[in-house]
CSV table of C-alpha atoms in Angstrom, one decimal:
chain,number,residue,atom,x,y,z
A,245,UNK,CA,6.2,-38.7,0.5
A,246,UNK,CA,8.1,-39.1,3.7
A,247,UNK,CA,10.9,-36.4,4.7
A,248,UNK,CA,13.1,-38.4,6.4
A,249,UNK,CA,14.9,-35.4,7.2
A,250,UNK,CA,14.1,-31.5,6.9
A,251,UNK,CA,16.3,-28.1,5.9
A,252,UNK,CA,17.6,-26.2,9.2
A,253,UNK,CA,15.2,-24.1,10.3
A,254,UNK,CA,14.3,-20.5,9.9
A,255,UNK,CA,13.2,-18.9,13.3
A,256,UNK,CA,9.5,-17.9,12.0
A,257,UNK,CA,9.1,-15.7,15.1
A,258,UNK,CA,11.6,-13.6,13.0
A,259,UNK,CA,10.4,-13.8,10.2
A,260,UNK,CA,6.9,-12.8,11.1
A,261,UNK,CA,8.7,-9.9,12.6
A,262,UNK,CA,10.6,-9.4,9.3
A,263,UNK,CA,7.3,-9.4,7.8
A,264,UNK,CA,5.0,-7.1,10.0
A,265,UNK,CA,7.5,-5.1,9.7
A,266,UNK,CA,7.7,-4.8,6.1
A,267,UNK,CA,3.6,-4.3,5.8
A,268,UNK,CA,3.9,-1.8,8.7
A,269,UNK,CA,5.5,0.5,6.1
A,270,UNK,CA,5.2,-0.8,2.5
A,271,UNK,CA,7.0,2.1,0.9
A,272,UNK,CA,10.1,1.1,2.8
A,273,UNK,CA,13.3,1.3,0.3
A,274,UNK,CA,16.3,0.1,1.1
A,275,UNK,CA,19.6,0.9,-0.6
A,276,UNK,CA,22.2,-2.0,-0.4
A,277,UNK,CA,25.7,-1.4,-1.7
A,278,UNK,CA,28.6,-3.4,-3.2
A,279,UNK,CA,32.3,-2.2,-4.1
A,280,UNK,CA,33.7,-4.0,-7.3
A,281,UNK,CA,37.7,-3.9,-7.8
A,282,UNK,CA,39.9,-5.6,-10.5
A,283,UNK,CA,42.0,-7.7,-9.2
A,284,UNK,CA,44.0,-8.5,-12.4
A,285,UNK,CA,42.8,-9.3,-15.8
A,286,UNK,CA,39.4,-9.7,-15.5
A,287,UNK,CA,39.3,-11.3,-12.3
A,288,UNK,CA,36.7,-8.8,-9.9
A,289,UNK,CA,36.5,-8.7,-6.5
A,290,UNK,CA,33.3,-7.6,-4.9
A,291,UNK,CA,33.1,-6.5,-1.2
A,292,UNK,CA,29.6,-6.6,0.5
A,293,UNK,CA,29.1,-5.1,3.7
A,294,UNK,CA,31.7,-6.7,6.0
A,295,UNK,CA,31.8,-10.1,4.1
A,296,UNK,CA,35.4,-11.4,2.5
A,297,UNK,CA,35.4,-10.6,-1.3
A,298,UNK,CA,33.2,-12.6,-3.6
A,299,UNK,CA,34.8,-13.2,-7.0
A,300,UNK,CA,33.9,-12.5,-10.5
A,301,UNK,CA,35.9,-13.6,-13.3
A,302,UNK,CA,35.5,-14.6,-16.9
A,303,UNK,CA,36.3,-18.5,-18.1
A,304,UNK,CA,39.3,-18.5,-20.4
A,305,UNK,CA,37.8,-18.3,-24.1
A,306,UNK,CA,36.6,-15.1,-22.5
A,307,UNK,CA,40.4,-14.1,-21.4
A,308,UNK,CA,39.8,-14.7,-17.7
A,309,UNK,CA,41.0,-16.8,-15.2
A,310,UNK,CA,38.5,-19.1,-14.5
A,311,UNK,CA,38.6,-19.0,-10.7
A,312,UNK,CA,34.8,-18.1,-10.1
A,313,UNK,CA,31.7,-17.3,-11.9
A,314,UNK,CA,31.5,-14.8,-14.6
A,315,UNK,CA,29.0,-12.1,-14.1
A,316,UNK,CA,26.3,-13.6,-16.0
A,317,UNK,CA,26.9,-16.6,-14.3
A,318,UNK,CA,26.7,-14.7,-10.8
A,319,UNK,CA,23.5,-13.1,-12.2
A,320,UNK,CA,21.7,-16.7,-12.1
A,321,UNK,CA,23.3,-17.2,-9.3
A,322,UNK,CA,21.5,-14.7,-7.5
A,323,UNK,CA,18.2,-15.5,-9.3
A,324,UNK,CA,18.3,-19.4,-8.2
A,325,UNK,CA,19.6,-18.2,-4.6
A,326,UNK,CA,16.7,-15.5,-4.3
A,327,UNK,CA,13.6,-17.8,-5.5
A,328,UNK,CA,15.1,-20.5,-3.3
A,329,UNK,CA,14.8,-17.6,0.2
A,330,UNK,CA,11.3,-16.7,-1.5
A,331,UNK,CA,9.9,-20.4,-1.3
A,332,UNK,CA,12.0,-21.4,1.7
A,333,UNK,CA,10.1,-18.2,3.6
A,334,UNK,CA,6.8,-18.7,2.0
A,335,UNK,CA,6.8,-22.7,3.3
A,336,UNK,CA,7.7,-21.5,6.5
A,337,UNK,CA,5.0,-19.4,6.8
A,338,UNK,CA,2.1,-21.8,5.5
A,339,UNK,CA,3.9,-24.6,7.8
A,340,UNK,CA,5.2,-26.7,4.6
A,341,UNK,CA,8.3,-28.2,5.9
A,342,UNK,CA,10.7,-28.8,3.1
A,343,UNK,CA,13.6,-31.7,2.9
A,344,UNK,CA,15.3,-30.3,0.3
A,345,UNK,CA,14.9,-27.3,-2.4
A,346,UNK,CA,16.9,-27.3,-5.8
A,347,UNK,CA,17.0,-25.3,-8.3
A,348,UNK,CA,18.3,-25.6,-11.8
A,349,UNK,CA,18.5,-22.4,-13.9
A,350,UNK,CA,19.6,-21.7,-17.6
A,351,UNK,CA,19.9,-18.5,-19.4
A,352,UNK,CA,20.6,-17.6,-23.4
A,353,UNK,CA,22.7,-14.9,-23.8
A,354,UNK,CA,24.3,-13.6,-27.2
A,355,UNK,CA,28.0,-12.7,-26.4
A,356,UNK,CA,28.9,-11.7,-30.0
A,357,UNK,CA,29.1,-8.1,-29.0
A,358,UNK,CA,31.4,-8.7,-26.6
A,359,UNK,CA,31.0,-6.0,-24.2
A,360,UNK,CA,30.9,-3.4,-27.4
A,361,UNK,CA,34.1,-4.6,-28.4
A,362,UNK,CA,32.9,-7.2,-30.7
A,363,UNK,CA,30.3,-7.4,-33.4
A,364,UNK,CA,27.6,-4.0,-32.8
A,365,UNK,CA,25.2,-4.6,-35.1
A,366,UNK,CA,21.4,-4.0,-32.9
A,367,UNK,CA,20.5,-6.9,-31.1
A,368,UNK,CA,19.1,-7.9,-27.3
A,369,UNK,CA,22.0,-7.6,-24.9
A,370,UNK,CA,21.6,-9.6,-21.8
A,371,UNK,CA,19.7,-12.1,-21.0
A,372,UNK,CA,17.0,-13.1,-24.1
A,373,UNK,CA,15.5,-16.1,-21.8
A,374,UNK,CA,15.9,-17.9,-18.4
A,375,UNK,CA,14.9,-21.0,-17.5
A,376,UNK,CA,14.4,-22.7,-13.7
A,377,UNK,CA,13.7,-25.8,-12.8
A,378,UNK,CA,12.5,-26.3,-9.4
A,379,UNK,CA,12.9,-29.6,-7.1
A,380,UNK,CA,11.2,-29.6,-3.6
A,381,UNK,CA,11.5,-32.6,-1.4
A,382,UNK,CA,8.4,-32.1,0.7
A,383,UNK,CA,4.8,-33.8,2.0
A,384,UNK,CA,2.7,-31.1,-0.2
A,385,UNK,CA,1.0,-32.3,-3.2
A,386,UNK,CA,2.0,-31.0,-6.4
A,387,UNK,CA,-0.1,-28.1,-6.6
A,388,UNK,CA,0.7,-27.1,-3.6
A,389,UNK,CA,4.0,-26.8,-4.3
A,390,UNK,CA,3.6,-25.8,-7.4
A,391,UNK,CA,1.5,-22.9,-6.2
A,392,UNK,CA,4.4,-21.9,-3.4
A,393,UNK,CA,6.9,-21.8,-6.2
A,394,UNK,CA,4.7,-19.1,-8.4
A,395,UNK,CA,4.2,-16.5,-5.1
A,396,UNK,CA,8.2,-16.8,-4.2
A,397,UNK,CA,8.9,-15.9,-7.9
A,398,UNK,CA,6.2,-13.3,-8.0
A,399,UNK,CA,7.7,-11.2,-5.5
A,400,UNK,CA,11.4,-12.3,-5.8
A,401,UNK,CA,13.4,-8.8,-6.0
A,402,UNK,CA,15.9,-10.3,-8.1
A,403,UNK,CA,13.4,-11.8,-10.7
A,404,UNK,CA,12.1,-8.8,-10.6
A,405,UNK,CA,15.0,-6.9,-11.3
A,406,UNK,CA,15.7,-9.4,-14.7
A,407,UNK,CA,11.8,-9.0,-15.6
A,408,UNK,CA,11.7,-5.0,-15.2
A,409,UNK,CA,12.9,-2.4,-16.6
A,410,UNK,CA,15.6,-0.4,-13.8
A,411,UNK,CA,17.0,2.6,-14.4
A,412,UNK,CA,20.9,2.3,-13.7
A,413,UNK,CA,22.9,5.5,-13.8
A,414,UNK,CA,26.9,4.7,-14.3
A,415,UNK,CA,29.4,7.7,-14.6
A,416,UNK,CA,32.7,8.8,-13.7
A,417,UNK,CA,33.5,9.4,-10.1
């Protein structure tokens, strides 16, 4: 295949940095933070470091807005964005040079319980499956690329995340 044009670059001088640095010290943790208000109904906005506020809001059979994703939404969101940084990084560093990467992700969900408001009766909440479809436009074989897709999901944080069990502790303030 030939790329008749490539993605803008990532400086690789930082991200071996990036990267020494992370095996210098492999117990590293970092903490990020975000700050969720309700705007009205249930239309969230989400302020990340210094960044103007991202939106979260529910389509309209789910009483909301419709003016931007709804959480779960914004959950795959953040799963397609984070394998697409794992595999953009990981061609980088094995000197693939990729046109193009898309990703296509589905996830099942059973919203009968509505946040607890709806019907209780025990089943999964969240996510039950997730599905992603990956497109590379890039002069690897298949195997290859089907290999660099595997390691960027592998040690995604936010596949991860989905795939592990995390301890979350909400309370009162």
């Amino acid at each position: 295949m030939t790329i008749t044009s490539k993605l803008a670059p990532i400086n690789k001088d930082r991200l071996d940095a990036l990267s020494a640095k992370g095996k210098s010290d492999p117990t590293q943790v970092r903490t990020i933070k975000c700050r969720t208000v309700t705007e009205a109904r249930f239309r969230q906005l989400n302020f990340i470091r210094d960044l103007p506020a991202h939106v979260i809001d529910e389509p309209p059979q789910l009483l909301g807005d419709d003016t931007a994703p709804n959480p779960s939404e914004a959950v795959l969101a953040a799963l397609g964005s984070c394998i697409a940084v794992g595999i953009h990084a990981n061609a980088v560093t094995q000197g693939i040079e990729l046109a193009s990467i898309e990703l296509e992700l589905e996830g099942d969900i059973n919203i009968t319980s509505v946040w607890g408001t709806g019907h209780t009766a025990p089943k999964p909440v969240g996510f039950t499956a997730v599905r992603v479809r990956v497109k590379l436009d890039a002069p690897a074989d298949r195997e290859t690329l089907a290999r660099l897709v595997a390691h960027a999901v592998e040690w995604s944080p936010v596949t991860g995340s989905i795939r592990n069990p995390v301890p979350v502790d909400v309370r009162l303030a």
